[in-house]
Amino acid sequence: MFLKEPENWPLSLYLSDITVEGLGLVMVASLMMLAPPLLLFAAGQKYLEQGIGLSASVGEGGW
């Protein structure tokens, strides 16, 4: 592994080394990792739905 010191690890690698005593820390860290994708989805949901609708209407054209 390139990052030998745990303080340099990304959060995803660090989570697997947390023991039972640190379950609260695991929960907080997991929520921190989940927040950016959820915010990105919430911000772009309208455009995602428009793209899906557009591709469905193109499919009706009889390609």
PDB file of N, CA and C in Angstrom:
ATOM      1  N   MET A   1       0.841  -1.163   0.000  1.00  0.00           N
ATOM      2  CA  MET A   1       0.000   0.000   0.000  1.00  0.00           C
ATOM      3  C   MET A   1       0.894   1.237   0.000  1.00  0.00           C
ATOM      4  N   PHE A   2       0.483   2.266  -0.709  1.00  0.00           N
ATOM      5  CA  PHE A   2       1.287   3.475  -0.824  1.00  0.00           C
ATOM      6  C   PHE A   2       1.255   4.313   0.446  1.00  0.00           C
ATOM      7  N   LEU A   3       0.104   4.361   1.097  1.00  0.00           N
ATOM      8  CA  LEU A   3      -0.045   5.167   2.306  1.00  0.00           C
ATOM      9  C   LEU A   3       0.141   4.267   3.520  1.00  0.00           C
ATOM     10  N   LYS A   4       1.303   4.285   4.093  1.00  0.00           N
ATOM     11  CA  LYS A   4       1.612   3.386   5.200  1.00  0.00           C
ATOM     12  C   LYS A   4       1.114   3.915   6.543  1.00  0.00           C
ATOM     13  N   GLU A   5       0.973   5.216   6.673  1.00  0.00           N
ATOM     14  CA  GLU A   5       0.552   5.797   7.939  1.00  0.00           C
ATOM     15  C   GLU A   5      -0.959   6.014   7.930  1.00  0.00           C
ATOM     16  N   PRO A   6      -1.665   5.504   8.947  1.00  0.00           N
ATOM     17  CA  PRO A   6      -3.136   5.593   8.967  1.00  0.00           C
ATOM     18  C   PRO A   6      -3.683   7.009   8.902  1.00  0.00           C
ATOM     19  N   GLU A   7      -2.950   7.993   9.384  1.00  0.00           N
ATOM     20  CA  GLU A   7      -3.479   9.360   9.332  1.00  0.00           C
ATOM     21  C   GLU A   7      -3.541   9.904   7.911  1.00  0.00           C
ATOM     22  N   ASN A   8      -2.890   9.249   6.968  1.00  0.00           N
ATOM     23  CA  ASN A   8      -2.929   9.665   5.566  1.00  0.00           C
ATOM     24  C   ASN A   8      -3.942   8.873   4.743  1.00  0.00           C
ATOM     25  N   TRP A   9      -4.562   7.867   5.328  1.00  0.00           N
ATOM     26  CA  TRP A   9      -5.505   7.023   4.604  1.00  0.00           C
ATOM     27  C   TRP A   9      -6.778   7.795   4.257  1.00  0.00           C
ATOM     28  N   PRO A  10      -7.404   7.472   3.136  1.00  0.00           N
ATOM     29  CA  PRO A  10      -8.738   8.025   2.884  1.00  0.00           C
ATOM     30  C   PRO A  10      -9.734   7.396   3.856  1.00  0.00           C
ATOM     31  N   LEU A  11     -10.840   8.047   4.020  1.00  0.00           N
ATOM     32  CA  LEU A  11     -11.820   7.598   5.004  1.00  0.00           C
ATOM     33  C   LEU A  11     -12.318   6.185   4.725  1.00  0.00           C
ATOM     34  N   SER A  12     -12.451   5.816   3.469  1.00  0.00           N
ATOM     35  CA  SER A  12     -12.948   4.482   3.135  1.00  0.00           C
ATOM     36  C   SER A  12     -12.006   3.377   3.618  1.00  0.00           C
ATOM     37  N   LEU A  13     -10.705   3.604   3.609  1.00  0.00           N
ATOM     38  CA  LEU A  13      -9.766   2.604   4.114  1.00  0.00           C
ATOM     39  C   LEU A  13      -9.715   2.604   5.638  1.00  0.00           C
ATOM     40  N   TYR A  14      -9.884   3.762   6.210  1.00  0.00           N
ATOM     41  CA  TYR A  14      -9.806   3.892   7.659  1.00  0.00           C
ATOM     42  C   TYR A  14     -10.989   3.206   8.343  1.00  0.00           C
ATOM     43  N   LEU A  15     -12.143   3.184   7.726  1.00  0.00           N
ATOM     44  CA  LEU A  15     -13.342   2.616   8.349  1.00  0.00           C
ATOM     45  C   LEU A  15     -13.193   1.128   8.664  1.00  0.00           C
ATOM     46  N   SER A  16     -12.500   0.404   7.840  1.00  0.00           N
ATOM     47  CA  SER A  16     -12.378  -1.036   8.056  1.00  0.00           C
ATOM     48  C   SER A  16     -11.489  -1.366   9.258  1.00  0.00           C
ATOM     49  N   ASP A  17     -10.681  -0.432   9.708  1.00  0.00           N
ATOM     50  CA  ASP A  17      -9.798  -0.679  10.852  1.00  0.00           C
ATOM     51  C   ASP A  17     -10.375  -0.226  12.184  1.00  0.00           C
ATOM     52  N   ILE A  18     -11.561   0.337  12.193  1.00  0.00           N
ATOM     53  CA  ILE A  18     -12.167   0.795  13.438  1.00  0.00           C
ATOM     54  C   ILE A  18     -12.772  -0.397  14.160  1.00  0.00           C
ATOM     55  N   THR A  19     -12.522  -0.498  15.460  1.00  0.00           N
ATOM     56  CA  THR A  19     -13.014  -1.623  16.253  1.00  0.00           C
ATOM     57  C   THR A  19     -14.407  -1.343  16.794  1.00  0.00           C
ATOM     58  N   VAL A  20     -14.932  -2.289  17.555  1.00  0.00           N
ATOM     59  CA  VAL A  20     -16.279  -2.194  18.105  1.00  0.00           C
ATOM     60  C   VAL A  20     -16.427  -0.972  19.012  1.00  0.00           C
ATOM     61  N   GLU A  21     -15.378  -0.599  19.693  1.00  0.00           N
ATOM     62  CA  GLU A  21     -15.453   0.545  20.590  1.00  0.00           C
ATOM     63  C   GLU A  21     -15.686   1.852  19.833  1.00  0.00           C
ATOM     64  N   GLY A  22     -15.371   1.886  18.568  1.00  0.00           N
ATOM     65  CA  GLY A  22     -15.504   3.109  17.782  1.00  0.00           C
ATOM     66  C   GLY A  22     -16.705   3.113  16.859  1.00  0.00           C
ATOM     67  N   LEU A  23     -17.788   2.453  17.231  1.00  0.00           N
ATOM     68  CA  LEU A  23     -18.940   2.373  16.338  1.00  0.00           C
ATOM     69  C   LEU A  23     -19.586   3.735  16.090  1.00  0.00           C
ATOM     70  N   GLY A  24     -19.558   4.603  17.101  1.00  0.00           N
ATOM     71  CA  GLY A  24     -20.086   5.948  16.908  1.00  0.00           C
ATOM     72  C   GLY A  24     -19.290   6.702  15.857  1.00  0.00           C
ATOM     73  N   LEU A  25     -17.986   6.528  15.898  1.00  0.00           N
ATOM     74  CA  LEU A  25     -17.109   7.157  14.916  1.00  0.00           C
ATOM     75  C   LEU A  25     -17.382   6.600  13.521  1.00  0.00           C
ATOM     76  N   VAL A  26     -17.632   5.307  13.429  1.00  0.00           N
ATOM     77  CA  VAL A  26     -17.938   4.683  12.139  1.00  0.00           C
ATOM     78  C   VAL A  26     -19.229   5.269  11.565  1.00  0.00           C
ATOM     79  N   MET A  27     -20.227   5.457  12.417  1.00  0.00           N
ATOM     80  CA  MET A  27     -21.502   6.006  11.953  1.00  0.00           C
ATOM     81  C   MET A  27     -21.326   7.434  11.435  1.00  0.00           C
ATOM     82  N   VAL A  28     -20.620   8.246  12.185  1.00  0.00           N
ATOM     83  CA  VAL A  28     -20.401   9.633  11.759  1.00  0.00           C
ATOM     84  C   VAL A  28     -19.587   9.676  10.466  1.00  0.00           C
ATOM     85  N   ALA A  29     -18.554   8.866  10.381  1.00  0.00           N
ATOM     86  CA  ALA A  29     -17.721   8.852   9.186  1.00  0.00           C
ATOM     87  C   ALA A  29     -18.514   8.344   7.973  1.00  0.00           C
ATOM     88  N   SER A  30     -19.354   7.360   8.176  1.00  0.00           N
ATOM     89  CA  SER A  30     -20.170   6.842   7.074  1.00  0.00           C
ATOM     90  C   SER A  30     -21.140   7.904   6.568  1.00  0.00           C
ATOM     91  N   LEU A  31     -21.740   8.645   7.482  1.00  0.00           N
ATOM     92  CA  LEU A  31     -22.651   9.713   7.075  1.00  0.00           C
ATOM     93  C   LEU A  31     -21.903  10.832   6.349  1.00  0.00           C
ATOM     94  N   MET A  32     -20.679  11.104   6.775  1.00  0.00           N
ATOM     95  CA  MET A  32     -19.873  12.110   6.087  1.00  0.00           C
ATOM     96  C   MET A  32     -19.556  11.668   4.660  1.00  0.00           C
ATOM     97  N   MET A  33     -19.299  10.381   4.473  1.00  0.00           N
ATOM     98  CA  MET A  33     -19.001   9.875   3.131  1.00  0.00           C
ATOM     99  C   MET A  33     -20.250   9.851   2.256  1.00  0.00           C
ATOM    100  N   LEU A  34     -21.411   9.681   2.872  1.00  0.00           N
ATOM    101  CA  LEU A  34     -22.660   9.584   2.129  1.00  0.00           C
ATOM    102  C   LEU A  34     -23.214  10.952   1.743  1.00  0.00           C
ATOM    103  N   ALA A  35     -22.883  11.986   2.487  1.00  0.00           N
ATOM    104  CA  ALA A  35     -23.471  13.311   2.270  1.00  0.00           C
ATOM    105  C   ALA A  35     -23.178  13.900   0.883  1.00  0.00           C
ATOM    106  N   PRO A  36     -21.937  13.933   0.394  1.00  0.00           N
ATOM    107  CA  PRO A  36     -21.700  14.554  -0.920  1.00  0.00           C
ATOM    108  C   PRO A  36     -22.465  13.907  -2.086  1.00  0.00           C
ATOM    109  N   PRO A  37     -22.500  12.568  -2.198  1.00  0.00           N
ATOM    110  CA  PRO A  37     -23.291  12.002  -3.305  1.00  0.00           C
ATOM    111  C   PRO A  37     -24.783  12.308  -3.178  1.00  0.00           C
ATOM    112  N   LEU A  38     -25.299  12.328  -1.954  1.00  0.00           N
ATOM    113  CA  LEU A  38     -26.715  12.647  -1.775  1.00  0.00           C
ATOM    114  C   LEU A  38     -27.005  14.091  -2.165  1.00  0.00           C
ATOM    115  N   LEU A  39     -26.133  15.003  -1.784  1.00  0.00           N
ATOM    116  CA  LEU A  39     -26.319  16.404  -2.157  1.00  0.00           C
ATOM    117  C   LEU A  39     -26.206  16.593  -3.662  1.00  0.00           C
ATOM    118  N   LEU A  40     -25.279  15.904  -4.279  1.00  0.00           N
ATOM    119  CA  LEU A  40     -25.123  15.979  -5.731  1.00  0.00           C
ATOM    120  C   LEU A  40     -26.367  15.447  -6.436  1.00  0.00           C
ATOM    121  N   PHE A  41     -26.906  14.347  -5.955  1.00  0.00           N
ATOM    122  CA  PHE A  41     -28.119  13.786  -6.538  1.00  0.00           C
ATOM    123  C   PHE A  41     -29.291  14.744  -6.359  1.00  0.00           C
ATOM    124  N   ALA A  42     -29.421  15.313  -5.152  1.00  0.00           N
ATOM    125  CA  ALA A  42     -30.525  16.235  -4.893  1.00  0.00           C
ATOM    126  C   ALA A  42     -30.437  17.462  -5.801  1.00  0.00           C
ATOM    127  N   ALA A  43     -29.227  17.940  -6.037  1.00  0.00           N
ATOM    128  CA  ALA A  43     -29.052  19.120  -6.884  1.00  0.00           C
ATOM    129  C   ALA A  43     -29.308  18.804  -8.356  1.00  0.00           C
ATOM    130  N   GLY A  44     -29.010  17.597  -8.805  1.00  0.00           N
ATOM    131  CA  GLY A  44     -29.130  17.262 -10.221  1.00  0.00           C
ATOM    132  C   GLY A  44     -30.296  16.372 -10.572  1.00  0.00           C
ATOM    133  N   GLN A  45     -31.195  16.124  -9.627  1.00  0.00           N
ATOM    134  CA  GLN A  45     -32.298  15.197  -9.872  1.00  0.00           C
ATOM    135  C   GLN A  45     -33.193  15.673 -11.007  1.00  0.00           C
ATOM    136  N   LYS A  46     -33.448  16.960 -11.070  1.00  0.00           N
ATOM    137  CA  LYS A  46     -34.308  17.509 -12.124  1.00  0.00           C
ATOM    138  C   LYS A  46     -33.702  17.228 -13.503  1.00  0.00           C
ATOM    139  N   TYR A  47     -32.400  17.431 -13.620  1.00  0.00           N
ATOM    140  CA  TYR A  47     -31.730  17.212 -14.911  1.00  0.00           C
ATOM    141  C   TYR A  47     -31.662  15.731 -15.261  1.00  0.00           C
ATOM    142  N   LEU A  48     -31.498  14.895 -14.263  1.00  0.00           N
ATOM    143  CA  LEU A  48     -31.500  13.454 -14.488  1.00  0.00           C
ATOM    144  C   LEU A  48     -32.857  13.000 -15.018  1.00  0.00           C
ATOM    145  N   GLU A  49     -33.924  13.497 -14.397  1.00  0.00           N
ATOM    146  CA  GLU A  49     -35.269  13.140 -14.846  1.00  0.00           C
ATOM    147  C   GLU A  49     -35.538  13.659 -16.259  1.00  0.00           C
ATOM    148  N   GLN A  50     -35.046  14.857 -16.562  1.00  0.00           N
ATOM    149  CA  GLN A  50     -35.220  15.395 -17.918  1.00  0.00           C
ATOM    150  C   GLN A  50     -34.484  14.536 -18.942  1.00  0.00           C
ATOM    151  N   GLY A  51     -33.291  14.093 -18.614  1.00  0.00           N
ATOM    152  CA  GLY A  51     -32.527  13.252 -19.525  1.00  0.00           C
ATOM    153  C   GLY A  51     -33.178  11.907 -19.755  1.00  0.00           C
ATOM    154  N   ILE A  52     -33.712  11.327 -18.691  1.00  0.00           N
ATOM    155  CA  ILE A  52     -34.413  10.041 -18.826  1.00  0.00           C
ATOM    156  C   ILE A  52     -35.659  10.218 -19.680  1.00  0.00           C
ATOM    157  N   GLY A  53     -36.392  11.313 -19.439  1.00  0.00           N
ATOM    158  CA  GLY A  53     -37.585  11.581 -20.242  1.00  0.00           C
ATOM    159  C   GLY A  53     -37.254  11.823 -21.699  1.00  0.00           C
ATOM    160  N   LEU A  54     -36.162  12.536 -21.955  1.00  0.00           N
ATOM    161  CA  LEU A  54     -35.751  12.804 -23.329  1.00  0.00           C
ATOM    162  C   LEU A  54     -35.363  11.519 -24.048  1.00  0.00           C
ATOM    163  N   SER A  55     -34.643  10.648 -23.356  1.00  0.00           N
ATOM    164  CA  SER A  55     -34.251   9.390 -24.000  1.00  0.00           C
ATOM    165  C   SER A  55     -35.465   8.498 -24.242  1.00  0.00           C
ATOM    166  N   ALA A  56     -36.463   8.588 -23.378  1.00  0.00           N
ATOM    167  CA  ALA A  56     -37.680   7.801 -23.600  1.00  0.00           C
ATOM    168  C   ALA A  56     -38.450   8.338 -24.797  1.00  0.00           C
ATOM    169  N   SER A  57     -38.484   9.655 -24.949  1.00  0.00           N
ATOM    170  CA  SER A  57     -39.231  10.225 -26.084  1.00  0.00           C
ATOM    171  C   SER A  57     -38.485   9.970 -27.403  1.00  0.00           C
ATOM    172  N   VAL A  58     -37.177   9.912 -27.377  1.00  0.00           N
ATOM    173  CA  VAL A  58     -36.405   9.604 -28.569  1.00  0.00           C
ATOM    174  C   VAL A  58     -36.652   8.148 -28.979  1.00  0.00           C
ATOM    175  N   GLY A  59     -36.792   7.277 -27.979  1.00  0.00           N
ATOM    176  CA  GLY A  59     -37.055   5.862 -28.256  1.00  0.00           C
ATOM    177  C   GLY A  59     -38.396   5.645 -28.915  1.00  0.00           C
ATOM    178  N   GLU A  60     -39.365   6.541 -28.685  1.00  0.00           N
ATOM    179  CA  GLU A  60     -40.688   6.411 -29.293  1.00  0.00           C
ATOM    180  C   GLU A  60     -40.688   6.778 -30.761  1.00  0.00           C
ATOM    181  N   GLY A  61     -39.640   7.463 -31.208  1.00  0.00           N
ATOM    182  CA  GLY A  61     -39.559   7.920 -32.587  1.00  0.00           C
ATOM    183  C   GLY A  61     -39.332   6.810 -33.597  1.00  0.00           C
ATOM    184  N   GLY A  62     -39.067   5.612 -33.158  1.00  0.00           N
ATOM    185  CA  GLY A  62     -38.886   4.499 -34.071  1.00  0.00           C
ATOM    186  C   GLY A  62     -37.522   4.429 -34.723  1.00  0.00           C
ATOM    187  N   TRP A  63     -36.509   4.541 -33.936  1.00  0.00           N
ATOM    188  CA  TRP A  63     -35.141   4.488 -34.456  1.00  0.00           C
ATOM    189  C   TRP A  63     -35.008   3.315 -35.292  1.00  0.00           C
TER     190      TRP A  63
END
